[in-house]
XYZ file of C-alpha atoms in Angstrom:
72
model
C -22.834 -1.464 -10.193
C -21.786 -0.339 -6.675
C -18.505 1.178 -5.725
C -17.590 -2.167 -4.079
C -18.411 -4.038 -7.354
C -16.160 -1.568 -9.177
C -13.282 -2.144 -6.755
C -13.694 -5.920 -6.839
C -13.561 -5.836 -10.581
C -10.517 -3.582 -10.630
C -8.700 -5.943 -8.203
C -9.728 -9.014 -10.096
C -8.340 -7.459 -13.283
C -5.005 -6.819 -11.463
C -5.359 -3.059 -12.224
C -3.898 -0.234 -10.017
C -6.255 2.660 -9.514
C -4.378 4.609 -12.214
C -4.648 1.561 -14.587
C -8.366 1.523 -14.138
C -8.675 5.258 -14.370
C -6.650 5.316 -17.588
C -8.807 2.423 -19.034
C -11.921 4.319 -18.183
C -10.304 7.419 -19.789
C -11.209 9.573 -16.659
C -10.119 13.044 -17.256
C -8.158 15.716 -15.293
C -4.738 14.146 -15.172
C -3.388 11.299 -13.198
C -4.212 12.570 -9.543
C -7.676 13.846 -10.567
C -8.567 10.690 -12.478
C -7.409 8.473 -9.515
C -9.280 10.637 -7.012
C -12.415 10.378 -9.275
C -12.198 6.596 -9.182
C -11.539 6.412 -5.484
C -14.668 8.373 -4.822
C -16.657 6.026 -6.952
C -15.175 2.918 -5.198
C -15.968 4.508 -1.854
C -19.616 5.122 -2.839
C -19.306 8.820 -2.561
C -20.046 9.132 -6.307
C -22.151 7.005 -8.354
C -20.774 4.550 -10.832
C -22.316 5.660 -14.154
C -23.813 3.381 -16.740
C -20.998 3.959 -19.233
C -18.394 3.180 -16.568
C -20.192 -0.043 -15.690
C -20.316 -0.990 -19.394
C -16.542 -0.354 -19.771
C -15.714 -2.425 -16.679
C -17.857 -5.314 -17.905
C -15.963 -5.131 -21.288
C -12.744 -5.220 -19.441
C -13.786 -8.151 -17.458
C -14.685 -9.795 -20.853
C -11.146 -9.268 -22.165
C -11.460 -5.997 -24.034
C -8.613 -3.545 -23.808
C -8.287 0.033 -25.167
C -6.193 0.332 -28.435
C -2.634 0.802 -27.507
C -3.026 -0.931 -23.996
C -0.054 -3.123 -23.149
C -0.670 -6.702 -24.476
C -3.832 -5.640 -26.547
C -4.089 -6.725 -30.056
C -5.595 -3.413 -31.183
């Protein structure tokens, strides 16, 4: 998955940068997590295999436990 693929997926899901960072459980607090995601979307950082898997799961309808509107 490229950074552009990640951004397209995020936008298709209707997620803000923070929503996606939170769903991916990126660490370091809000600002650091959003910055990390921005660098992936810009192609300055590789999108890891685990991130790609979670993004695919999100596109397939999975949501983390406690996520608004999730059944878990």
